[in-house]
Structures are given as C-alpha cells and as structure tokens.
Amino acid sequence: MDGLIILAVLLGIGYFFGTRVEKQHFRSLQQREQAIQGLMLSTAGAKVLLPQAHQAQLFVGSVVVSSDFFKTFIAGIMNLLGGRITVYESLLERGRREALLRMEESAQAWGADQVVNIRIQAAELSGNSGKGVVALEVMAYGTGVR
Amino acid sequence: MTVQPRSIGSNIILTNIETVPGKAITQQLGLVQGSSVRAKHLGRDIAAGLKNIVGGELKGYTELLQEARQEATNRMVQEAQQRGANAIVNVRFATSSLTQGAAELFAYGTAVRVE
C-alpha cells in the first residue's frame, strides 16, 4: 500500500513539473528560433564551393535532456503495447532543437552568415541497463563561415 | 559552446567540411584524433537521479560532456601541431557510453597545412 502511494506521488510530481518544464522549454525554443532566423543552415557543404567565405570555424552545441518520472513510467507501459512512444518523441524533439539552437547562437555571436555541413547525433548516457537515469545527449555541429 | 582551439595557445583552424574557405590546402598530414573518457562523480549522479523525477536538462552532465569534448579536441589539436599542421578539416565527433557512469568522447579529423 505504501509503495502504491509513493508511486502515485512520484507520478503526480513527474506529471505536474514535467509538463510545466516542457511547456516552458517549447516556448523558449520558439522565441529563440525566431530571433535567429537570419542565419542560413545547410547540411550540405563538404563538396560545395563557398567563394564568398573568408573565415571558418567549427561550432558545437550540446545538451543532456532527461525524461521525467511520469514519462518513464508511461513509456514502460507503451513499450509493452508497441507503436509510437509519443512521450519520448517530444523529449527527443526538445533535445534536438536545443542542441541546434546552442550551436546557431554561438555561430551567430561569432558573426557567421551561414552554417554548413551540420551534423546531429544523439547518445544514450545510462548504458543499456534500463535502470537508473533516462538521459540522452544530443549534439549538433557544423562549420560557420563568414 | 564554441570549440576553442585558442585556449591552448594556437591558432589552428577547425572545420567539418573538406576545405578551409578562403585558403588553399598545400599539404595533407593524415589522420589526427583525440579522446577522453569521463565519469560523473557521485554527487552529480544523485542530483541527476533527483532531476530525473521532474525532467528537463541535466546541466551537470551537459557541462561534463562539454569539458570532455573540449579535452578530446585539445588532444587532437596537439597531435596536429606536432605534425606541423595549421588546420584540421573534416572533423567528426563520436560519443559512446561505456557503462552507466562513464562516457567516451572522441574527435577525429584530417590535419592539413593551408595558406
């Protein structure tokens, strides 16, 4: 009985704060993305000539995002049924947009006109044990030119 | 975060495209690499475990991985300098988590001389 109460409390905390954090994060992502619209982004670049560019530098943005207790619990149930695990989709989207934004912001601060050859990758931090912290590192990198 | 090769007193140029814009490659000096394995200390692990209830960014881990990536990059730059390079092109990063407590950050690229 005690265990059930603790579980319910943790789920409640996870749901309440997790949803709030996620909403805030999406709002801030949207604002920052609008502020940075002038920067041209491209995943091509390795074989594209850049005659207008004089200087280049590598920029990296990374973030570690973690799931909340509610998401982890729901994902465990969804995993049994199969199909889309929607709670993790939004988590990954947040991580990816945040990492990209951090890279773009540092490129813009340096004075880049565009960022070429952008690569995005993610790595799981908790190993494959399936226990403990559900955390994921997303990193984005690219070459800023001006 | 910006990868700062200048922090170790050099002006090596890093790019992840095959050329350095505005300059011409005069000499290829081969593959250079650097890696760093980092573990989180217990305090950070506990903090991250608590943060895992409410979700959001784990700032301690973000910083830790950025430091580790910086160190891997610095090692790569040092190797390139020993060969007399002044730029590294086609830089790639890789992350792999070894166990629950540690991660390896790896950076590699091609050292070149540009003019």
PDB file of C-alpha atoms in Angstrom:
ATOM      1  CA  MET A   1       0.000   0.000   0.000  1.00  0.00           C
ATOM      2  CA  ASP A   2       2.778   2.409   0.958  1.00  0.00           C
ATOM      3  CA  GLY A   3       4.564   1.585  -2.253  1.00  0.00           C
ATOM      4  CA  LEU A   4       1.483   2.487  -4.276  1.00  0.00           C
ATOM      5  CA  ILE A   5       1.152   5.833  -2.527  1.00  0.00           C
ATOM      6  CA  ILE A   6       4.793   6.682  -3.182  1.00  0.00           C
ATOM      7  CA  LEU A   7       4.376   5.678  -6.814  1.00  0.00           C
ATOM      8  CA  ALA A   8       1.280   7.853  -7.161  1.00  0.00           C
ATOM      9  CA  VAL A   9       3.023  10.827  -5.542  1.00  0.00           C
ATOM     10  CA  LEU A  10       6.076  10.448  -7.792  1.00  0.00           C
ATOM     11  CA  LEU A  11       3.840  10.140 -10.847  1.00  0.00           C
ATOM     12  CA  GLY A  12       1.945  13.263  -9.802  1.00  0.00           C
ATOM     13  CA  ILE A  13       5.146  15.261  -9.255  1.00  0.00           C
ATOM     14  CA  GLY A  14       6.572  13.985 -12.512  1.00  0.00           C
ATOM     15  CA  TYR A  15       3.428  14.846 -14.457  1.00  0.00           C
ATOM     16  CA  PHE A  16       2.941  18.287 -12.930  1.00  0.00           C
ATOM     17  CA  PHE A  17       6.530  19.556 -13.101  1.00  0.00           C
ATOM     18  CA  GLY A  18       7.416  17.627 -16.241  1.00  0.00           C
ATOM     19  CA  THR A  19       4.561  19.180 -18.207  1.00  0.00           C
ATOM     20  CA  ARG A  20       5.400  22.630 -16.902  1.00  0.00           C
ATOM     21  CA  VAL A  21       9.087  22.315 -17.750  1.00  0.00           C
ATOM     22  CA  GLU A  22       8.213  21.028 -21.204  1.00  0.00           C
ATOM     23  CA  LYS A  23       5.814  23.877 -21.964  1.00  0.00           C
ATOM     24  CA  GLN A  24       8.327  26.467 -20.804  1.00  0.00           C
ATOM     25  CA  HIS A  25      11.029  24.853 -22.856  1.00  0.00           C
ATOM     26  CA  PHE A  26       8.931  24.804 -26.033  1.00  0.00           C
ATOM     27  CA  ARG A  27       8.056  28.479 -25.531  1.00  0.00           C
ATOM     28  CA  SER A  28      11.690  29.475 -25.081  1.00  0.00           C
ATOM     29  CA  LEU A  29      12.728  27.355 -28.089  1.00  0.00           C
ATOM     30  CA  GLN A  30      10.180  29.125 -30.277  1.00  0.00           C
ATOM     31  CA  GLN A  31      11.285  32.583 -29.174  1.00  0.00           C
ATOM     32  CA  ARG A  32      14.959  31.840 -29.690  1.00  0.00           C
ATOM     33  CA  GLU A  33      14.345  30.230 -33.058  1.00  0.00           C
ATOM     34  CA  GLN A  34      12.559  33.360 -34.230  1.00  0.00           C
ATOM     35  CA  ALA A  35      15.422  35.536 -33.044  1.00  0.00           C
ATOM     36  CA  ILE A  36      17.916  33.582 -35.115  1.00  0.00           C
ATOM     37  CA  GLN A  37      16.065  33.340 -38.420  1.00  0.00           C
ATOM     38  CA  GLY A  38      18.668  35.281 -40.425  1.00  0.00           C
ATOM     39  CA  LEU A  39      21.260  32.518 -40.205  1.00  0.00           C
ATOM     40  CA  MET A  40      21.365  30.143 -43.162  1.00  0.00           C
ATOM     41  CA  LEU A  41      21.660  26.491 -42.245  1.00  0.00           C
ATOM     42  CA  SER A  42      22.633  23.667 -44.507  1.00  0.00           C
ATOM     43  CA  THR A  43      23.533  20.028 -44.204  1.00  0.00           C
ATOM     44  CA  ALA A  44      25.449  20.171 -47.472  1.00  0.00           C
ATOM     45  CA  GLY A  45      28.869  21.709 -47.575  1.00  0.00           C
ATOM     46  CA  ALA A  46      31.551  19.077 -47.935  1.00  0.00           C
ATOM     47  CA  LYS A  47      31.639  19.435 -51.703  1.00  0.00           C
ATOM     48  CA  VAL A  48      30.005  22.825 -52.135  1.00  0.00           C
ATOM     49  CA  LEU A  49      32.213  25.742 -53.063  1.00  0.00           C
ATOM     50  CA  LEU A  50      31.944  28.761 -50.807  1.00  0.00           C
ATOM     51  CA  PRO A  51      33.545  31.573 -52.816  1.00  0.00           C
ATOM     52  CA  GLN A  52      32.133  34.312 -50.609  1.00  0.00           C
ATOM     53  CA  ALA A  53      33.548  32.867 -47.396  1.00  0.00           C
ATOM     54  CA  HIS A  54      36.824  34.073 -45.916  1.00  0.00           C
ATOM     55  CA  GLN A  55      36.871  32.565 -42.476  1.00  0.00           C
ATOM     56  CA  ALA A  56      35.539  29.368 -40.992  1.00  0.00           C
ATOM     57  CA  GLN A  57      35.224  27.864 -37.575  1.00  0.00           C
ATOM     58  CA  LEU A  58      33.710  24.770 -36.045  1.00  0.00           C
ATOM     59  CA  PHE A  59      30.724  25.222 -33.732  1.00  0.00           C
ATOM     60  CA  VAL A  60      29.296  22.668 -31.364  1.00  0.00           C
ATOM     61  CA  GLY A  61      26.070  22.722 -29.383  1.00  0.00           C
ATOM     62  CA  SER A  62      25.115  20.014 -26.963  1.00  0.00           C
ATOM     63  CA  VAL A  63      22.552  19.304 -24.296  1.00  0.00           C
ATOM     64  CA  VAL A  64      21.678  16.447 -21.970  1.00  0.00           C
ATOM     65  CA  VAL A  65      17.928  16.045 -21.618  1.00  0.00           C
ATOM     66  CA  SER A  66      16.280  13.737 -19.165  1.00  0.00           C
ATOM     67  CA  SER A  67      12.866  12.191 -19.016  1.00  0.00           C
ATOM     68  CA  ASP A  68      10.588  12.772 -16.028  1.00  0.00           C
ATOM     69  CA  PHE A  69       9.171  10.025 -13.847  1.00  0.00           C
ATOM     70  CA  PHE A  70       5.738  10.170 -15.470  1.00  0.00           C
ATOM     71  CA  LYS A  71       7.157   9.833 -18.974  1.00  0.00           C
ATOM     72  CA  THR A  72       9.427   6.988 -17.996  1.00  0.00           C
ATOM     73  CA  PHE A  73       6.507   5.151 -16.412  1.00  0.00           C
ATOM     74  CA  ILE A  74       4.121   5.704 -19.343  1.00  0.00           C
ATOM     75  CA  ALA A  75       6.833   4.762 -21.825  1.00  0.00           C
ATOM     76  CA  GLY A  76       7.295   1.497 -19.941  1.00  0.00           C
ATOM     77  CA  ILE A  77       3.622   0.698 -20.450  1.00  0.00           C
ATOM     78  CA  MET A  78       3.597   1.892 -24.075  1.00  0.00           C
ATOM     79  CA  ASN A  79       6.607  -0.290 -24.705  1.00  0.00           C
ATOM     80  CA  LEU A  80       4.523  -3.360 -23.925  1.00  0.00           C
ATOM     81  CA  LEU A  81       1.880  -2.376 -26.454  1.00  0.00           C
ATOM     82  CA  GLY A  82       4.295  -1.254 -29.145  1.00  0.00           C
ATOM     83  CA  GLY A  83       3.762   1.533 -31.649  1.00  0.00           C
ATOM     84  CA  ARG A  84       4.573   5.190 -31.242  1.00  0.00           C
ATOM     85  CA  ILE A  85       6.034   6.227 -27.920  1.00  0.00           C
ATOM     86  CA  THR A  86       4.749   9.777 -28.049  1.00  0.00           C
ATOM     87  CA  VAL A  87       6.141  10.841 -24.667  1.00  0.00           C
ATOM     88  CA  TYR A  88       9.694  10.266 -25.856  1.00  0.00           C
ATOM     89  CA  GLU A  89       9.092  11.879 -29.237  1.00  0.00           C
ATOM     90  CA  SER A  90       8.598  15.268 -27.628  1.00  0.00           C
ATOM     91  CA  LEU A  91      11.638  14.728 -25.394  1.00  0.00           C
ATOM     92  CA  LEU A  92      13.870  13.998 -28.381  1.00  0.00           C
ATOM     93  CA  GLU A  93      12.469  16.947 -30.296  1.00  0.00           C
ATOM     94  CA  ARG A  94      13.299  19.248 -27.399  1.00  0.00           C
ATOM     95  CA  GLY A  95      16.834  17.927 -27.165  1.00  0.00           C
ATOM     96  CA  ARG A  96      17.490  18.227 -30.853  1.00  0.00           C
ATOM     97  CA  ARG A  97      16.126  21.744 -31.176  1.00  0.00           C
ATOM     98  CA  GLU A  98      18.019  22.893 -28.081  1.00  0.00           C
ATOM     99  CA  ALA A  99      21.344  21.492 -29.309  1.00  0.00           C
ATOM    100  CA  LEU A 100      20.866  23.057 -32.746  1.00  0.00           C
ATOM    101  CA  LEU A 101      19.950  26.398 -31.199  1.00  0.00           C
ATOM    102  CA  ARG A 102      23.021  26.448 -28.986  1.00  0.00           C
ATOM    103  CA  MET A 103      25.214  25.827 -31.997  1.00  0.00           C
ATOM    104  CA  GLU A 104      23.425  28.504 -34.025  1.00  0.00           C
ATOM    105  CA  GLU A 105      23.639  31.032 -31.215  1.00  0.00           C
ATOM    106  CA  SER A 106      27.374  30.605 -30.788  1.00  0.00           C
ATOM    107  CA  ALA A 107      27.827  30.808 -34.575  1.00  0.00           C
ATOM    108  CA  GLN A 108      25.795  33.997 -34.713  1.00  0.00           C
ATOM    109  CA  ALA A 109      27.737  35.525 -31.831  1.00  0.00           C
ATOM    110  CA  TRP A 110      30.916  34.930 -33.840  1.00  0.00           C
ATOM    111  CA  GLY A 111      29.323  36.651 -36.847  1.00  0.00           C
ATOM    112  CA  ALA A 112      28.607  33.739 -39.160  1.00  0.00           C
ATOM    113  CA  ASP A 113      26.412  34.264 -42.255  1.00  0.00           C
ATOM    114  CA  GLN A 114      25.730  30.593 -42.607  1.00  0.00           C
ATOM    115  CA  VAL A 115      26.457  27.256 -41.022  1.00  0.00           C
ATOM    116  CA  VAL A 116      27.216  24.431 -43.417  1.00  0.00           C
ATOM    117  CA  ASN A 117      27.610  20.679 -43.128  1.00  0.00           C
ATOM    118  CA  ILE A 118      25.513  20.403 -39.981  1.00  0.00           C
ATOM    119  CA  ARG A 119      25.500  17.014 -38.305  1.00  0.00           C
ATOM    120  CA  ILE A 120      23.243  15.964 -35.457  1.00  0.00           C
ATOM    121  CA  GLN A 121      23.749  12.928 -33.308  1.00  0.00           C
ATOM    122  CA  ALA A 122      22.484  11.531 -30.052  1.00  0.00           C
ATOM    123  CA  ALA A 123      23.960   9.176 -27.494  1.00  0.00           C
ATOM    124  CA  GLU A 124      22.294   7.464 -24.586  1.00  0.00           C
ATOM    125  CA  LEU A 125      24.058   8.064 -21.305  1.00  0.00           C
ATOM    126  CA  SER A 126      22.601   5.482 -18.991  1.00  0.00           C
ATOM    127  CA  GLY A 127      24.099   2.476 -20.725  1.00  0.00           C
ATOM    128  CA  ASN A 128      21.838  -0.357 -21.686  1.00  0.00           C
ATOM    129  CA  SER A 129      20.895  -1.434 -18.204  1.00  0.00           C
ATOM    130  CA  GLY A 130      17.404   0.020 -18.499  1.00  0.00           C
ATOM    131  CA  LYS A 131      17.672   1.194 -14.901  1.00  0.00           C
ATOM    132  CA  GLY A 132      18.529   4.483 -13.314  1.00  0.00           C
ATOM    133  CA  VAL A 133      18.577   7.785 -15.098  1.00  0.00           C
ATOM    134  CA  VAL A 134      16.966   8.049 -18.507  1.00  0.00           C
ATOM    135  CA  ALA A 135      19.172  10.668 -20.101  1.00  0.00           C
ATOM    136  CA  LEU A 136      20.212  11.409 -23.601  1.00  0.00           C
ATOM    137  CA  GLU A 137      22.904  13.646 -25.002  1.00  0.00           C
ATOM    138  CA  VAL A 138      22.146  15.383 -28.267  1.00  0.00           C
ATOM    139  CA  MET A 139      24.882  17.260 -30.067  1.00  0.00           C
ATOM    140  CA  ALA A 140      24.902  19.311 -33.230  1.00  0.00           C
ATOM    141  CA  TYR A 141      27.977  20.587 -35.010  1.00  0.00           C
ATOM    142  CA  GLY A 142      28.759  22.428 -38.166  1.00  0.00           C
ATOM    143  CA  THR A 143      31.152  24.855 -39.791  1.00  0.00           C
ATOM    144  CA  GLY A 144      30.240  28.518 -39.523  1.00  0.00           C
ATOM    145  CA  VAL A 145      31.529  30.718 -42.353  1.00  0.00           C
ATOM    146  CA  ARG A 146      31.689  34.477 -42.789  1.00  0.00           C
TER     147      ARG A 146
ATOM    148  CA  MET B   1      29.722  26.080 -26.684  1.00  0.00           C
ATOM    149  CA  THR B   2      32.443  27.005 -29.129  1.00  0.00           C
ATOM    150  CA  VAL B   3      35.321  24.652 -29.528  1.00  0.00           C
ATOM    151  CA  GLN B   4      38.210  26.887 -28.567  1.00  0.00           C
ATOM    152  CA  PRO B   5      41.474  25.686 -30.001  1.00  0.00           C
ATOM    153  CA  ARG B   6      42.980  29.015 -28.955  1.00  0.00           C
ATOM    154  CA  SER B   7      42.737  28.071 -25.314  1.00  0.00           C
ATOM    155  CA  ILE B   8      45.905  26.063 -25.667  1.00  0.00           C
ATOM    156  CA  GLY B   9      47.807  28.844 -27.359  1.00  0.00           C
ATOM    157  CA  SER B  10      47.440  28.049 -31.027  1.00  0.00           C
ATOM    158  CA  ASN B  11      45.592  29.409 -33.990  1.00  0.00           C
ATOM    159  CA  ILE B  12      44.658  26.160 -35.626  1.00  0.00           C
ATOM    160  CA  ILE B  13      41.503  26.321 -37.747  1.00  0.00           C
ATOM    161  CA  LEU B  14      38.911  23.572 -37.316  1.00  0.00           C
ATOM    162  CA  THR B  15      36.192  22.857 -39.884  1.00  0.00           C
ATOM    163  CA  ASN B  16      33.996  19.888 -40.617  1.00  0.00           C
ATOM    164  CA  ILE B  17      33.957  20.500 -44.368  1.00  0.00           C
ATOM    165  CA  GLU B  18      36.662  19.302 -46.708  1.00  0.00           C
ATOM    166  CA  THR B  19      38.318  22.655 -47.225  1.00  0.00           C
ATOM    167  CA  VAL B  20      39.137  25.794 -45.321  1.00  0.00           C
ATOM    168  CA  PRO B  21      37.171  28.612 -47.003  1.00  0.00           C
ATOM    169  CA  GLY B  22      39.367  31.416 -48.261  1.00  0.00           C
ATOM    170  CA  LYS B  23      42.503  29.279 -48.097  1.00  0.00           C
ATOM    171  CA  ALA B  24      44.139  26.556 -50.125  1.00  0.00           C
ATOM    172  CA  ILE B  25      45.359  23.252 -48.755  1.00  0.00           C
ATOM    173  CA  THR B  26      49.039  22.796 -49.541  1.00  0.00           C
ATOM    174  CA  GLN B  27      49.863  19.625 -47.651  1.00  0.00           C
ATOM    175  CA  GLN B  28      47.954  16.663 -46.227  1.00  0.00           C
ATOM    176  CA  LEU B  29      49.298  15.416 -42.913  1.00  0.00           C
ATOM    177  CA  GLY B  30      46.992  12.494 -42.171  1.00  0.00           C
ATOM    178  CA  LEU B  31      44.506  11.455 -39.541  1.00  0.00           C
ATOM    179  CA  VAL B  32      44.644  13.009 -36.094  1.00  0.00           C
ATOM    180  CA  GLN B  33      42.497  12.017 -33.153  1.00  0.00           C
ATOM    181  CA  GLY B  34      41.850  12.701 -29.514  1.00  0.00           C
ATOM    182  CA  SER B  35      39.685  11.032 -26.929  1.00  0.00           C
ATOM    183  CA  SER B  36      38.638  11.464 -23.337  1.00  0.00           C
ATOM    184  CA  VAL B  37      36.759   9.146 -21.006  1.00  0.00           C
ATOM    185  CA  ARG B  38      34.910  10.870 -18.203  1.00  0.00           C
ATOM    186  CA  ALA B  39      32.871   9.652 -15.296  1.00  0.00           C
ATOM    187  CA  LYS B  40      30.419  11.686 -13.311  1.00  0.00           C
ATOM    188  CA  HIS B  41      31.064  11.965  -9.600  1.00  0.00           C
ATOM    189  CA  LEU B  42      28.567  10.594  -7.157  1.00  0.00           C
ATOM    190  CA  GLY B  43      27.099  13.932  -6.120  1.00  0.00           C
ATOM    191  CA  ARG B  44      26.212  14.735  -9.690  1.00  0.00           C
ATOM    192  CA  ASP B  45      24.755  11.264 -10.149  1.00  0.00           C
ATOM    193  CA  ILE B  46      22.476  11.722  -7.169  1.00  0.00           C
ATOM    194  CA  ALA B  47      21.435  15.194  -8.330  1.00  0.00           C
ATOM    195  CA  ALA B  48      20.720  13.795 -11.790  1.00  0.00           C
ATOM    196  CA  GLY B  49      18.684  10.973 -10.275  1.00  0.00           C
ATOM    197  CA  LEU B  50      16.505  13.512  -8.473  1.00  0.00           C
ATOM    198  CA  LYS B  51      16.214  15.701 -11.564  1.00  0.00           C
ATOM    199  CA  ASN B  52      15.065  12.598 -13.414  1.00  0.00           C
ATOM    200  CA  ILE B  53      11.779  12.728 -11.481  1.00  0.00           C
ATOM    201  CA  VAL B  54      10.811  16.147 -12.834  1.00  0.00           C
ATOM    202  CA  GLY B  55      12.634  16.005 -16.163  1.00  0.00           C
ATOM    203  CA  GLY B  56      14.398  18.762 -18.054  1.00  0.00           C
ATOM    204  CA  GLU B  57      18.012  19.491 -18.789  1.00  0.00           C
ATOM    205  CA  LEU B  58      20.701  17.863 -16.646  1.00  0.00           C
ATOM    206  CA  LYS B  59      23.101  20.812 -16.582  1.00  0.00           C
ATOM    207  CA  GLY B  60      25.792  18.941 -14.652  1.00  0.00           C
ATOM    208  CA  TYR B  61      26.012  16.282 -17.326  1.00  0.00           C
ATOM    209  CA  THR B  62      25.868  18.809 -20.150  1.00  0.00           C
ATOM    210  CA  GLU B  63      28.871  20.650 -18.691  1.00  0.00           C
ATOM    211  CA  LEU B  64      30.745  17.452 -18.003  1.00  0.00           C
ATOM    212  CA  LEU B  65      30.379  16.250 -21.578  1.00  0.00           C
ATOM    213  CA  GLN B  66      31.320  19.660 -22.960  1.00  0.00           C
ATOM    214  CA  GLU B  67      34.508  19.652 -20.887  1.00  0.00           C
ATOM    215  CA  ALA B  68      35.305  16.143 -22.038  1.00  0.00           C
ATOM    216  CA  ARG B  69      34.709  17.072 -25.662  1.00  0.00           C
ATOM    217  CA  GLN B  70      36.930  20.116 -25.251  1.00  0.00           C
ATOM    218  CA  GLU B  71      39.677  17.913 -23.871  1.00  0.00           C
ATOM    219  CA  ALA B  72      39.345  15.418 -26.714  1.00  0.00           C
ATOM    220  CA  THR B  73      39.526  18.300 -29.185  1.00  0.00           C
ATOM    221  CA  ASN B  74      42.601  19.717 -27.438  1.00  0.00           C
ATOM    222  CA  ARG B  75      44.380  16.385 -27.703  1.00  0.00           C
ATOM    223  CA  MET B  76      43.535  16.192 -31.391  1.00  0.00           C
ATOM    224  CA  VAL B  77      44.856  19.727 -31.900  1.00  0.00           C
ATOM    225  CA  GLN B  78      48.076  18.888 -30.048  1.00  0.00           C
ATOM    226  CA  GLU B  79      48.681  15.906 -32.292  1.00  0.00           C
ATOM    227  CA  ALA B  80      48.091  18.066 -35.347  1.00  0.00           C
ATOM    228  CA  GLN B  81      50.513  20.711 -34.080  1.00  0.00           C
ATOM    229  CA  GLN B  82      53.217  18.124 -33.556  1.00  0.00           C
ATOM    230  CA  ARG B  83      52.937  17.319 -37.231  1.00  0.00           C
ATOM    231  CA  GLY B  84      53.196  20.966 -38.155  1.00  0.00           C
ATOM    232  CA  ALA B  85      49.588  21.444 -39.241  1.00  0.00           C
ATOM    233  CA  ASN B  86      47.770  24.743 -39.056  1.00  0.00           C
ATOM    234  CA  ALA B  87      44.253  23.436 -39.741  1.00  0.00           C
ATOM    235  CA  ILE B  88      42.161  20.322 -39.236  1.00  0.00           C
ATOM    236  CA  VAL B  89      39.440  19.621 -41.796  1.00  0.00           C
ATOM    237  CA  ASN B  90      36.585  17.132 -41.808  1.00  0.00           C
ATOM    238  CA  VAL B  91      36.365  16.968 -38.036  1.00  0.00           C
ATOM    239  CA  ARG B  92      33.949  14.339 -36.691  1.00  0.00           C
ATOM    240  CA  PHE B  93      32.719  13.698 -33.166  1.00  0.00           C
ATOM    241  CA  ALA B  94      31.546  10.457 -31.617  1.00  0.00           C
ATOM    242  CA  THR B  95      30.122   9.691 -28.188  1.00  0.00           C
ATOM    243  CA  SER B  96      29.749   6.279 -26.673  1.00  0.00           C
ATOM    244  CA  SER B  97      28.576   5.428 -23.218  1.00  0.00           C
ATOM    245  CA  LEU B  98      30.727   2.696 -21.729  1.00  0.00           C
ATOM    246  CA  THR B  99      28.812   1.949 -18.573  1.00  0.00           C
ATOM    247  CA  GLN B 100      26.188   3.849 -16.688  1.00  0.00           C
ATOM    248  CA  GLY B 101      28.839   6.025 -15.069  1.00  0.00           C
ATOM    249  CA  ALA B 102      31.204   6.873 -17.893  1.00  0.00           C
ATOM    250  CA  ALA B 103      31.224   8.117 -21.428  1.00  0.00           C
ATOM    251  CA  GLU B 104      33.897   8.329 -24.075  1.00  0.00           C
ATOM    252  CA  LEU B 105      34.122  11.430 -26.233  1.00  0.00           C
ATOM    253  CA  PHE B 106      36.107  11.095 -29.377  1.00  0.00           C
ATOM    254  CA  ALA B 107      37.148  13.624 -32.007  1.00  0.00           C
ATOM    255  CA  TYR B 108      38.998  12.955 -35.230  1.00  0.00           C
ATOM    256  CA  GLY B 109      39.904  14.790 -38.396  1.00  0.00           C
ATOM    257  CA  THR B 110      42.489  15.303 -41.096  1.00  0.00           C
ATOM    258  CA  ALA B 111      45.433  17.556 -40.336  1.00  0.00           C
ATOM    259  CA  VAL B 112      46.470  19.848 -43.185  1.00  0.00           C
ATOM    260  CA  ARG B 113      48.613  22.863 -43.909  1.00  0.00           C
ATOM    261  CA  VAL B 114      46.794  25.753 -45.508  1.00  0.00           C
ATOM    262  CA  GLU B 115      47.944  29.034 -46.965  1.00  0.00           C
TER     263      GLU B 115
END
